[in-house]
Structure formats: structure tokens, C-alpha cells
mmCIF file of C-alpha atoms in Angstrom:
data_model
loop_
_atom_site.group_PDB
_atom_site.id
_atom_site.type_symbol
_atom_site.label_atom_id
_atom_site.label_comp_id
_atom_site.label_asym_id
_atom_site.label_seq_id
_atom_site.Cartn_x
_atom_site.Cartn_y
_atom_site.Cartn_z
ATOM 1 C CA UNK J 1 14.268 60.153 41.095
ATOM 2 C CA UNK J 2 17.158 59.469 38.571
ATOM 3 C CA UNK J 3 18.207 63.240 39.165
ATOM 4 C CA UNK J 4 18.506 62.759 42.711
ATOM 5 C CA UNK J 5 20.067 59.176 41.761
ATOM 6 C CA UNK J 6 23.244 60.881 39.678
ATOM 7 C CA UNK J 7 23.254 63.749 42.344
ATOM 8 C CA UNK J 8 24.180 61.730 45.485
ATOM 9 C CA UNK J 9 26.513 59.575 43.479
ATOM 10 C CA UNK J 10 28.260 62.765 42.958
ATOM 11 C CA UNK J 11 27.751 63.481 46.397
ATOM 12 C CA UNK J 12 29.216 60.596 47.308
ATOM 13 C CA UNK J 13 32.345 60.455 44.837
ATOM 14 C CA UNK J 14 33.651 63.771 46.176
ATOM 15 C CA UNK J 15 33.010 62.745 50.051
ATOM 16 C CA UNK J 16 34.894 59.768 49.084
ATOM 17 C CA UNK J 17 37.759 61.919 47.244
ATOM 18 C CA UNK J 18 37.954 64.077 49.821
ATOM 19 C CA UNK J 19 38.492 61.505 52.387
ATOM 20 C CA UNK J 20 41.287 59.123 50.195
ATOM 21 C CA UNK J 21 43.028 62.497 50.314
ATOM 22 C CA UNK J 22 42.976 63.503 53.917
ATOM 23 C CA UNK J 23 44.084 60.016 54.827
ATOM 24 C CA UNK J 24 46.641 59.811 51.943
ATOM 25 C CA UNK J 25 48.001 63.051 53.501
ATOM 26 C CA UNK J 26 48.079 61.500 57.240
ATOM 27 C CA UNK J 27 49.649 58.406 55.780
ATOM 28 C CA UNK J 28 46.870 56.239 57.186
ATOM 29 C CA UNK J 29 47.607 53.563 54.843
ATOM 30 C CA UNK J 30 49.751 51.243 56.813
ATOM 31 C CA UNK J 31 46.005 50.891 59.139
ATOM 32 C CA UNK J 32 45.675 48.242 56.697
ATOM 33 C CA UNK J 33 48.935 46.335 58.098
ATOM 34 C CA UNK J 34 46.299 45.440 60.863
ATOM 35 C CA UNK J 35 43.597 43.482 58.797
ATOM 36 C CA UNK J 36 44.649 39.712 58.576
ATOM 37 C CA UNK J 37 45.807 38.477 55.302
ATOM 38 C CA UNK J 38 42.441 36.550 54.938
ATOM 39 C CA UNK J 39 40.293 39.450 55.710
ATOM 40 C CA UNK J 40 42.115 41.396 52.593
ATOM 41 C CA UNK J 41 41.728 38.150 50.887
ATOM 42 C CA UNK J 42 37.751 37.954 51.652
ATOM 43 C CA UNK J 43 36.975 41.016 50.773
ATOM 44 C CA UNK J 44 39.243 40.954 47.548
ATOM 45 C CA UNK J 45 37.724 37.773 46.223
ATOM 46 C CA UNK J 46 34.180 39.075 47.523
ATOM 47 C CA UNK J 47 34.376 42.451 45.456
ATOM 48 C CA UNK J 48 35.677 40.525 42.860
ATOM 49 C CA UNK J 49 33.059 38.408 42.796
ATOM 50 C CA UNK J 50 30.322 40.944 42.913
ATOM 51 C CA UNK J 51 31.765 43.114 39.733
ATOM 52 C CA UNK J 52 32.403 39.954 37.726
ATOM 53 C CA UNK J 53 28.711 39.361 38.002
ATOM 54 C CA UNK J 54 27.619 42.793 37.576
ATOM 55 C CA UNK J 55 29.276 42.226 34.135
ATOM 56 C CA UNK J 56 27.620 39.626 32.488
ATOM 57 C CA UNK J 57 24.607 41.815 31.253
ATOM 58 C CA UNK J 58 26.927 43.243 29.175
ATOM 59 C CA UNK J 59 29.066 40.291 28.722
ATOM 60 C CA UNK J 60 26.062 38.206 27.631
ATOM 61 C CA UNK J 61 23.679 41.147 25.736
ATOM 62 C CA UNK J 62 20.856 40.647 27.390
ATOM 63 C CA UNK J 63 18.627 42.582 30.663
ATOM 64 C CA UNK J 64 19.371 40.925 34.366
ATOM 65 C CA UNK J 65 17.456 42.124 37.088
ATOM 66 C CA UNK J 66 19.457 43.937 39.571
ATOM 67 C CA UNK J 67 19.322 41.849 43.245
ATOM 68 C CA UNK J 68 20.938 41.806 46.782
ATOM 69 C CA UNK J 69 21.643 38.125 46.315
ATOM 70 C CA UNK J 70 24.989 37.650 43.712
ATOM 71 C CA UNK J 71 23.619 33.745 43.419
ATOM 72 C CA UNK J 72 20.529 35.101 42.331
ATOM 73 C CA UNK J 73 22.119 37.079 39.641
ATOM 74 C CA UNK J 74 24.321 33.655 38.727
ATOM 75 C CA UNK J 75 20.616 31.346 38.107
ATOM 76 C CA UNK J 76 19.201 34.457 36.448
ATOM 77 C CA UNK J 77 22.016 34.226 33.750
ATOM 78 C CA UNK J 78 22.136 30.759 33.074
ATOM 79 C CA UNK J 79 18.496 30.361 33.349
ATOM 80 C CA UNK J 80 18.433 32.978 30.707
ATOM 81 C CA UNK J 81 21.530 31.475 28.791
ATOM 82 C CA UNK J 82 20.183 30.561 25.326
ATOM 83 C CA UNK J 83 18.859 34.696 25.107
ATOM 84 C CA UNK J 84 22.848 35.929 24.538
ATOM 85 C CA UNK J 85 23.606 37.763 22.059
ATOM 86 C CA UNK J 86 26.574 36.595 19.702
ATOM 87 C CA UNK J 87 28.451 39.779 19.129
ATOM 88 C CA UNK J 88 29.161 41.012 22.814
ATOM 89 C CA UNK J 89 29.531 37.503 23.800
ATOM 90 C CA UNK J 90 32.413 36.992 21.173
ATOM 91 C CA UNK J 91 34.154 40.397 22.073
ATOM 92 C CA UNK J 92 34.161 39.626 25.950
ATOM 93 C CA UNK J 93 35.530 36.395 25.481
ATOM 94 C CA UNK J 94 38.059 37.854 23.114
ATOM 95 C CA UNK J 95 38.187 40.084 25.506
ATOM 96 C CA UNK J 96 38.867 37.719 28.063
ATOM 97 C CA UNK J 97 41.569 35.918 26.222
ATOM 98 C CA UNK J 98 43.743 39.139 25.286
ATOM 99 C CA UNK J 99 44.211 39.825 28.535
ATOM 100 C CA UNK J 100 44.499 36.031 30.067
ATOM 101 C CA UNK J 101 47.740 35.709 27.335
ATOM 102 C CA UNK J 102 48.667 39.333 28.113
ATOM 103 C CA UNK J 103 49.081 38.351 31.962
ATOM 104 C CA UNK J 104 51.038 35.286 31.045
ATOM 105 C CA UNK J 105 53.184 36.484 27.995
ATOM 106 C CA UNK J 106 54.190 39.748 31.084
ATOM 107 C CA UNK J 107 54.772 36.903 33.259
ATOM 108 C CA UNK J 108 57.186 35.332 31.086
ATOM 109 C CA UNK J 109 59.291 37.562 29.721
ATOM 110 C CA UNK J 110 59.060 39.848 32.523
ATOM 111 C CA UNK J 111 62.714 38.589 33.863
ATOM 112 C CA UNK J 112 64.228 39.320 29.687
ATOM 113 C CA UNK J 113 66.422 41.734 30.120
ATOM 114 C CA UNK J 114 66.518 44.437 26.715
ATOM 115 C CA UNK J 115 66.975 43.566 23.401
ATOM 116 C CA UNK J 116 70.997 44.082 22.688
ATOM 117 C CA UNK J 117 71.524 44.818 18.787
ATOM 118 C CA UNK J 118 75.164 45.015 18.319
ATOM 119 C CA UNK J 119 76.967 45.098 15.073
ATOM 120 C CA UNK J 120 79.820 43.007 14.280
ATOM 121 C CA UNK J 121 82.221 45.403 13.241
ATOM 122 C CA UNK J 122 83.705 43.056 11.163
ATOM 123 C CA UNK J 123 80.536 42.148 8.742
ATOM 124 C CA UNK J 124 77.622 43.828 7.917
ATOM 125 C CA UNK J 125 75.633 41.691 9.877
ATOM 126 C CA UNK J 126 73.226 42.804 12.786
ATOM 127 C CA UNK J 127 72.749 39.936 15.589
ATOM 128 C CA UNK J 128 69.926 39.819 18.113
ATOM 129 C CA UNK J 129 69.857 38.221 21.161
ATOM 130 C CA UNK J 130 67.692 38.261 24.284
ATOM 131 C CA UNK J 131 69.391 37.344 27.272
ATOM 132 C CA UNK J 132 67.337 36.056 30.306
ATOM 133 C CA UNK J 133 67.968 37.651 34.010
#
């Protein structure tokens, strides 16, 4: 049953390669200029959703029980709380961090132009000096 499992996902990924291509090629993606901005929201936020949660078996360290119901999944976990494991609960929320301050320090210097180093011809001094957009 697992054979057949990894077999159709294969199946699948090439169906679905096949077809990002042909409608790359036909430059089908402005059909999405026709969804509403809250339907791309939705389904953003919902697939969001649904991949955050299928993360915190490994976020946590411990088994969760795969269901059709995300809220399910959510009670499961923090039923099952005290059962995590230190060491992959540390790294994700190191994790976690890293790339929250990664987002913001991008954010923030994202408008700093290059660093100039210029020589002062006169001394043997180097100066450094960011200059904001």
C-alpha cells in the first residue's frame, strides 16, 4: 500500500509539472487577475494554516494523528503539550526567531543603499558610511 502510496505521488507531481508548464507556456497566469483579493487571501491564510499545523509533530517531537479537521490537530497538540521534546522544540523556536529578525532586519535596511569606503587621500584613514535611500 505504501508502494502504491509513493507511486501516485509521483504520478501526481509530474501531472502537476506537466501542467504548471503548459500553462506557464500559454501565459495563463494573469487567470488569476480574476479571483478577488479575498479569495487569494482565503486560500493563502487557509494553506497557511494547514502546513503550520502539519508542522508541529516535528516542531513539538512527538506522534499526532493525521485528521481532516485542522482544529482537531490544534486540541491534539495541546492536549498532548507536556509530551514535547526539548531539543526540536528549542531548534524550531530558534528557528522561528532567525527568521522573524531576518524578515525585519531585510525590512530595515532594505532602502540602505551600498556601503561607500572611500579613502581620504589626504590621511591614511578609511571612512565608512551608509547612506539611507
Amino acid at each position: 500500500a505504501a508502494d502504491l502510496a509513493v507511486q501516485f505521488a509521483a504520478l501526481l507531481m509530474c501531472i502537476v509539472g506537466v501542467l504548471s508548464a503548459l500553462l506557464g507556456l500559454a501565459r495563463a497566469g494573469m487567470l488569476s487577475s480574476f479571483l478577488s483579493h479575498s479569495v487569494l487571501v482565503g486560500f493563502t491564510a487557509g494553506a497557511a494554516c494547514v502546513i503550520a499545523l502539519s508542522q508541529l509533530k516535528h516542531l513539538l517531537g512527538f506522534r499526532i494523528p493525521k485528521s481532516h479537521f485542522p482544529i482537531e490537530t490544534l486540541f491534539y497538540a495541546l492536549a498532548h503539550l507536556p509530551e514535547t521534546k526539548p531539543a526540536p522544540a528549542i531548534m524550531g523556536v530558534l528557528a522561528i526567531v532567525y527568521l522573524v529578525a531576518a524578515r525585519y532586519i531585510k525590512r530595515r535596511w532594505a532602502s540602505t543603499k551600498p556601503i561607500v569606503i572611500a579613502e581620504d587621500s589626504n590621511r591614511s584613514e578609511f571612512s565608512v558610511k551608509l547612506e539611507r535611500a
